[in-house]
Short mmCIF file of C-alpha atoms and ligand atoms in Angstrom, two decimals:
data_model
loop_
_atom_site.label_atom_id
_atom_site.label_comp_id
_atom_site.label_asym_id
_atom_site.label_seq_id
_atom_site.Cartn_x
_atom_site.Cartn_y
_atom_site.Cartn_z
CA UNK A 1 -0.04 0.01 -0.01
CA UNK A 2 2.00 3.08 -1.14
CA UNK A 3 1.63 6.41 0.42
CA UNK A 4 3.88 9.51 -0.08
CA UNK A 5 7.04 9.56 2.10
CA UNK A 6 6.64 13.58 2.57
CA UNK A 7 4.03 14.13 4.64
CA UNK A 8 4.06 17.77 3.67
CA UNK A 9 3.20 16.78 0.14
CA UNK A 10 -0.44 17.41 1.07
CA UNK A 11 0.50 21.16 1.20
CA UNK A 12 0.44 21.08 -2.69
CA UNK A 13 -0.62 17.79 -4.16
CA UNK A 14 -0.66 18.56 -7.71
CA UNK A 15 3.38 19.30 -7.60
CA UNK A 16 3.91 15.67 -6.22
CA UNK A 17 5.84 13.58 -8.62
CA UNK A 18 2.80 11.16 -8.30
CA UNK A 19 -0.18 13.01 -7.04
CA UNK A 20 -2.15 9.60 -7.06
CA UNK A 21 -0.14 8.34 -4.12
CA UNK A 22 -1.77 11.25 -1.98
CA UNK A 23 -5.17 9.96 -3.16
CA UNK A 24 -4.24 6.28 -2.31
CA UNK A 25 -2.98 7.57 1.14
CA UNK A 26 -6.27 8.93 2.01
CA UNK A 27 -8.04 6.03 0.94
CA UNK A 28 -5.78 3.84 3.10
CA UNK A 29 -6.67 5.70 6.20
CA UNK A 30 -10.23 5.91 5.43
CA UNK A 31 -10.42 2.49 5.43
CA UNK A 32 -9.38 1.97 9.31
CA UNK A 33 -12.16 2.35 11.64
CA UNK A 34 -10.52 5.00 14.03
CA UNK A 35 -10.73 7.64 11.01
CA UNK A 36 -14.21 6.44 10.43
CA UNK A 37 -14.98 7.11 14.00
CA UNK A 38 -13.43 10.58 14.24
CA UNK A 39 -15.20 11.55 11.10
CA UNK A 40 -18.59 10.80 12.32
CA UNK A 41 -17.62 12.63 15.36
CA UNK A 42 -17.30 15.77 13.07
CA UNK A 43 -20.36 15.37 11.36
CA UNK A 44 -22.48 15.10 14.73
CA UNK A 45 -20.77 18.27 15.76
CA UNK A 46 -21.76 19.90 12.76
CA UNK A 47 -25.29 19.34 13.63
CA UNK A 48 -26.66 18.51 10.28
CA UNK A 49 -30.16 19.02 9.16
CA UNK A 50 -32.00 18.63 5.78
CA UNK A 51 -32.11 21.90 3.83
CA UNK A 52 -28.69 23.02 4.95
CA UNK A 53 -25.62 24.18 3.14
CA UNK A 54 -22.36 22.85 4.13
CA UNK A 55 -18.84 23.48 3.07
CA UNK A 56 -15.91 20.90 3.55
CA UNK A 57 -12.58 22.93 2.99
CA UNK A 58 -9.87 20.76 1.70
CA UNK A 59 -12.14 18.04 0.98
CA UNK A 60 -9.58 15.58 -0.82
CA UNK A 61 -11.34 12.74 -2.73
CA UNK A 62 -14.67 14.07 -1.80
CA UNK A 63 -15.81 11.06 0.50
CA UNK A 64 -16.73 13.52 3.54
CA UNK A 65 -18.78 15.83 1.32
CA UNK A 66 -20.78 13.11 0.26
CA UNK A 67 -21.39 12.11 3.74
CA UNK A 68 -22.27 15.77 4.44
CA UNK A 69 -24.70 15.75 1.60
CA UNK A 70 -26.59 12.75 2.64
CA UNK A 71 -27.14 14.57 6.20
CA UNK A 72 -28.67 17.69 4.47
CA UNK A 73 -30.79 15.93 2.09
CA UNK A 74 -33.51 16.81 1.16
CA UNK A 75 -33.31 20.30 0.01
CA UNK A 76 -29.65 21.15 1.03
CA UNK A 77 -26.30 21.28 -0.55
CA UNK A 78 -22.82 20.15 0.32
CA UNK A 79 -19.76 21.97 -1.30
CA UNK A 80 -16.29 20.30 -1.38
CA UNK A 81 -13.48 22.73 -1.87
CA UNK A 82 -9.64 21.60 -2.57
CA UNK A 83 -6.40 23.41 -3.70
CA UNK A 84 -5.75 20.17 -5.76
CA UNK A 85 -7.17 19.90 -9.25
CA UNK A 86 -6.18 16.03 -9.01
CA UNK A 87 -8.26 15.90 -5.88
CA UNK A 88 -11.27 17.71 -7.15
CA UNK A 89 -11.11 15.79 -10.57
CA UNK A 90 -11.23 12.63 -8.16
CA UNK A 91 -13.89 13.64 -6.26
CA UNK A 92 -16.20 14.54 -9.27
CA UNK A 93 -15.29 10.96 -10.72
CA UNK A 94 -16.37 9.39 -7.43
CA UNK A 95 -19.72 11.15 -7.56
CA UNK A 96 -20.80 10.39 -11.13
CA UNK A 97 -24.04 8.89 -11.02
CA UNK A 98 -24.85 9.90 -7.66
CA UNK A 99 -27.87 11.83 -6.45
CA UNK A 100 -26.54 12.92 -3.53
CA UNK A 101 -26.70 17.10 -3.62
CA UNK A 102 -22.94 17.71 -3.84
CA UNK A 103 -20.62 19.76 -5.78
CA UNK A 104 -16.64 20.26 -6.02
CA UNK A 105 -14.67 23.22 -6.70
CA UNK A 106 -11.01 24.32 -6.53
CA UNK A 107 -9.87 26.96 -4.31
CA UNK A 108 -7.52 28.27 -1.74
CA UNK A 109 -9.01 28.09 1.70
CA UNK A 110 -7.04 31.43 2.50
CA UNK A 111 -9.04 33.42 0.06
CA UNK A 112 -12.48 31.43 -0.33
CA UNK A 113 -14.56 32.53 -3.39
CA UNK A 114 -18.05 32.50 -1.62
CA UNK A 115 -20.10 35.52 -0.37
CA UNK A 116 -20.26 35.98 3.23
CA UNK A 117 -22.60 33.85 5.24
CA UNK A 118 -23.17 31.25 2.62
CA UNK A 119 -23.08 28.32 4.79
CA UNK A 120 -24.69 26.71 7.75
CA UNK A 121 -21.52 24.77 8.57
CA UNK A 122 -18.02 24.36 7.69
CA UNK A 123 -15.61 21.64 8.25
CA UNK A 124 -11.82 21.13 7.49
CA UNK A 125 -10.46 17.97 8.25
CA UNK A 126 -6.61 17.26 8.36
CA UNK A 127 -6.24 20.26 6.08
CA UNK A 128 -4.99 22.91 8.74
CA UNK A 129 -1.51 21.07 9.20
CA UNK A 130 -0.66 21.89 5.70
CA UNK A 131 -1.73 25.70 5.57
CA UNK A 132 0.72 28.63 5.32
CA UNK A 133 -1.65 30.91 7.35
CA UNK A 134 -4.22 28.86 9.75
CA UNK A 135 -5.45 32.11 11.06
CA UNK A 136 -6.30 33.65 7.77
CA UNK A 137 -7.94 30.42 6.72
CA UNK A 138 -10.22 30.16 9.81
CA UNK A 139 -10.93 34.00 9.24
CA UNK A 140 -12.26 33.20 5.74
CA UNK A 141 -14.23 29.84 7.22
CA UNK A 142 -15.93 32.19 9.82
CA UNK A 143 -16.69 34.85 7.46
CA UNK A 144 -18.58 32.57 4.61
CA UNK A 145 -20.42 30.99 7.99
CA UNK A 146 -23.77 32.33 8.71
CA UNK A 147 -24.49 33.68 12.17
CA UNK A 148 -25.43 30.78 14.52
CA UNK A 149 -23.49 28.61 12.06
CA UNK A 150 -21.06 25.70 13.14
CA UNK A 151 -17.27 25.17 12.70
CA UNK A 152 -15.67 21.93 12.96
CA UNK A 153 -11.69 21.41 12.60
CA UNK A 154 -9.92 18.52 12.88
CA UNK A 155 -6.05 17.89 12.56
CA UNK A 156 -3.88 15.26 14.10
CA UNK A 157 -1.17 16.55 16.60
CA UNK A 158 2.17 15.67 15.17
CA UNK A 159 3.59 16.83 18.86
CA UNK A 160 1.32 13.79 20.40
CA UNK A 161 3.19 10.84 18.52
CA UNK A 162 4.33 8.00 20.64
CA UNK A 163 6.18 4.81 19.94
CA UNK A 164 7.40 2.27 22.41
CA UNK A 165 11.14 2.07 21.94
CA UNK A 166 13.97 1.17 24.00
CA UNK A 167 15.94 4.30 22.21
CA UNK A 168 13.86 7.12 24.14
CA UNK A 169 16.44 9.88 22.75
CA UNK A 170 16.39 8.82 19.14
CA UNK A 171 12.51 8.62 19.15
CA UNK A 172 12.03 12.27 20.78
CA UNK A 173 14.37 13.67 17.99
CA UNK A 174 12.86 11.51 15.18
CA UNK A 175 9.41 12.76 16.31
CA UNK A 176 10.58 16.41 16.65
CA UNK A 177 11.76 15.99 13.12
CA UNK A 178 8.82 14.78 11.64
CA UNK A 179 6.57 17.41 13.36
CA UNK A 180 8.69 20.21 12.10
CA UNK A 181 8.59 18.78 8.61
CA UNK A 182 4.91 19.85 8.53
CA UNK A 183 3.86 23.28 8.32
CA UNK A 184 1.73 23.33 11.17
CA UNK A 185 2.50 20.44 13.04
CA UNK A 186 1.17 21.69 16.35
CA UNK A 187 -2.05 23.71 15.02
CA UNK A 188 -4.33 20.65 16.49
CA UNK A 189 -3.94 21.97 20.13
CA UNK A 190 -3.75 25.54 19.26
CA UNK A 191 -6.98 25.31 17.14
CA UNK A 192 -9.47 26.11 20.48
CA UNK A 193 -7.25 28.93 21.30
CA UNK A 194 -7.51 30.36 17.51
CA UNK A 195 -11.50 29.60 17.96
CA UNK A 196 -11.75 31.86 20.80
CA UNK A 197 -9.51 34.64 19.55
CA UNK A 198 -11.50 34.85 16.81
CA UNK A 199 -14.67 35.15 18.47
CA UNK A 200 -16.26 31.69 18.02
CA UNK A 201 -18.39 30.83 20.92
CA UNK A 202 -19.44 27.38 22.48
CA UNK A 203 -15.79 25.90 21.87
CA UNK A 204 -15.64 22.30 22.47
CA UNK A 205 -12.36 20.29 22.16
CA UNK A 206 -12.33 16.54 21.46
CA UNK A 207 -9.40 14.55 21.35
CA UNK A 208 -9.31 11.21 19.97
CA UNK A 209 -6.28 9.02 20.12
CA UNK A 210 -5.42 6.10 17.73
CA UNK A 211 -3.58 3.34 19.21
CA UNK A 212 -1.95 1.10 16.59
CA UNK A 213 -0.50 -2.22 17.49
CA UNK A 214 0.02 -3.64 13.82
CA UNK A 215 3.59 -2.65 12.82
CA UNK A 216 2.77 -3.54 8.97
CA UNK A 217 -0.57 -1.12 9.02
CA UNK A 218 1.22 1.70 10.75
CA UNK A 219 4.25 1.38 8.28
CA UNK A 220 2.15 1.48 5.33
CA UNK A 221 0.27 4.87 6.59
CA UNK A 222 2.97 6.67 8.77
CA UNK A 223 6.26 5.07 7.16
CA UNK A 224 8.03 5.04 10.47
CA UNK A 225 11.23 3.17 8.88
CA UNK A 226 11.36 5.35 5.78
CA UNK A 227 10.93 8.53 7.98
CA UNK A 228 13.67 7.58 9.95
CA UNK A 229 15.97 7.25 6.96
CA UNK A 230 15.00 10.55 6.04
CA UNK A 231 15.89 11.94 9.47
CA UNK A 232 19.27 10.28 9.21
CA UNK A 233 19.91 11.93 6.06
CA UNK A 234 19.05 15.38 7.55
CA UNK A 235 21.53 14.53 10.26
CA UNK A 236 18.91 14.10 13.20
CA UNK A 237 20.14 10.76 14.01
CA UNK A 238 23.33 8.81 13.24
CA UNK A 239 23.16 5.83 10.96
CA UNK A 240 23.90 3.50 13.87
CA UNK A 241 20.94 5.07 15.94
CA UNK A 242 18.66 4.65 12.92
CA UNK A 243 19.22 0.93 12.62
CA UNK A 244 19.11 0.33 15.92
CA UNK A 245 15.82 1.84 16.46
CA UNK A 246 14.24 0.36 13.37
CA UNK A 247 15.75 -3.17 14.57
CA UNK A 248 14.22 -2.40 17.96
CA UNK A 249 10.71 -1.88 16.41
CA UNK A 250 10.85 -4.72 14.20
CA UNK A 251 11.78 -6.89 17.44
CA UNK A 252 9.01 -5.44 19.13
CA UNK A 253 6.76 -6.18 16.25
CA UNK A 254 7.73 -9.81 16.24
CA UNK A 255 7.18 -10.22 19.73
CA UNK A 256 3.50 -8.81 19.56
CA UNK A 257 4.49 -5.83 21.46
CA UNK A 258 4.42 -2.84 19.10
CA UNK A 259 2.88 0.07 20.13
CA UNK A 260 2.19 3.55 18.38
CA UNK A 261 -0.17 6.21 19.06
CA UNK A 262 -1.24 9.81 17.97
CA UNK A 263 -4.01 12.12 19.10
CA UNK A 264 -6.47 14.05 16.89
CA UNK A 265 -7.97 17.01 18.09
CA UNK A 266 -11.66 17.98 16.86
CA UNK A 267 -12.49 21.50 17.69
CA UNK A 268 -15.99 22.63 17.32
CA UNK A 269 -17.71 26.13 17.86
CA UNK A 270 -20.56 28.32 16.87
CA UNK A 271 -20.49 31.67 15.08
CA UNK A 272 -22.31 34.25 17.42
C1 LIG B 1 -4.64 15.26 4.31
S1 LIG B 1 -5.90 15.90 3.12
C2 LIG B 1 -7.31 15.22 3.72
C3 LIG B 1 -8.42 15.57 2.84
C4 LIG B 1 -9.80 15.24 3.37
N1 LIG B 1 -10.05 16.54 4.25
C5 LIG B 1 -9.86 13.83 4.43
O1 LIG B 1 -10.05 14.07 5.54
O2 LIG B 1 -9.74 12.79 3.67
C6 LIG B 1 -5.68 17.51 3.36
C7 LIG B 1 -6.26 18.36 1.88
O3 LIG B 1 -6.17 19.69 2.07
C8 LIG B 1 -5.82 20.09 0.82
N2 LIG B 1 -5.20 21.47 0.89
C9 LIG B 1 -3.88 21.95 1.07
N3 LIG B 1 -3.77 23.19 1.18
C10 LIG B 1 -5.09 23.63 0.90
C11 LIG B 1 -5.39 25.04 0.70
N4 LIG B 1 -4.55 26.11 0.82
N5 LIG B 1 -6.79 25.18 0.22
C12 LIG B 1 -7.53 24.20 0.27
N6 LIG B 1 -7.34 22.81 0.38
C13 LIG B 1 -6.02 22.69 0.63
C14 LIG B 1 -5.16 19.09 0.04
O4 LIG B 1 -4.94 19.21 -1.36
C15 LIG B 1 -5.77 17.78 0.48
O5 LIG B 1 -6.86 17.42 -0.42
#
């Protein structure tokens, strides 16, 4: 199950050598129960009702926008917006023949091409971690949301990654390196403060931790081994440290003792 090695590749999907790898990565994650579970929470927090207009900003392959469309039927509309033409094409292709009220457009969350107060609710799922300016993006989301409308943002907190390894110092340097590879590795735990700063009310925070004990599955999605090689190339760890650390993980996996976790923060609020 190939996935892009460079996690920050989602910043500009179309500029990757193989943009379709980003599509495959999203599909691999969506197949796992944890991702389905946290997404269900975001839909519940949006308080979807028939007739509403919903925006999914950074919609990827459009699966979530189609879910929103189901929740606002009949009479409503879900709009999926993404910066990437690869993603928008994929989302449109997957919606062909569907009678759900959904449409897709290409655009930048920092400068939404919608009039003010167009939507009853807006969500962004794992989008803010890739943005240049999260404050500007949230201001735009708030602008296009009607008064009384819901805003729900979810991102993984790259500062919250844990793996059981006898090499604690190497693990810490590696995860700091991975976190710093992201444009906004720590935005998830800053989002509640940003919501309040920008005037959203009734702010709720729901942390959801993904615990993985399957090494092969974790490798397919998070590429710990390949990431460690990148850390070595960047001079964050030595060749011997990287080799020992990877060997340690493999031994733990063989003994049925592999453990990895990362926390996702869902932040929800209302426009006053
Ligand atoms: C990790 S993917 C998540 C996709 C989808 N929300 C999901 O949960 O499956 C991040 C998405 O954000 C999009 N994105 C990145 N920067 C963006 C921007 N400035 N404006 C809109 N979308 C953006 C990417 O193209 C990508 O589809």
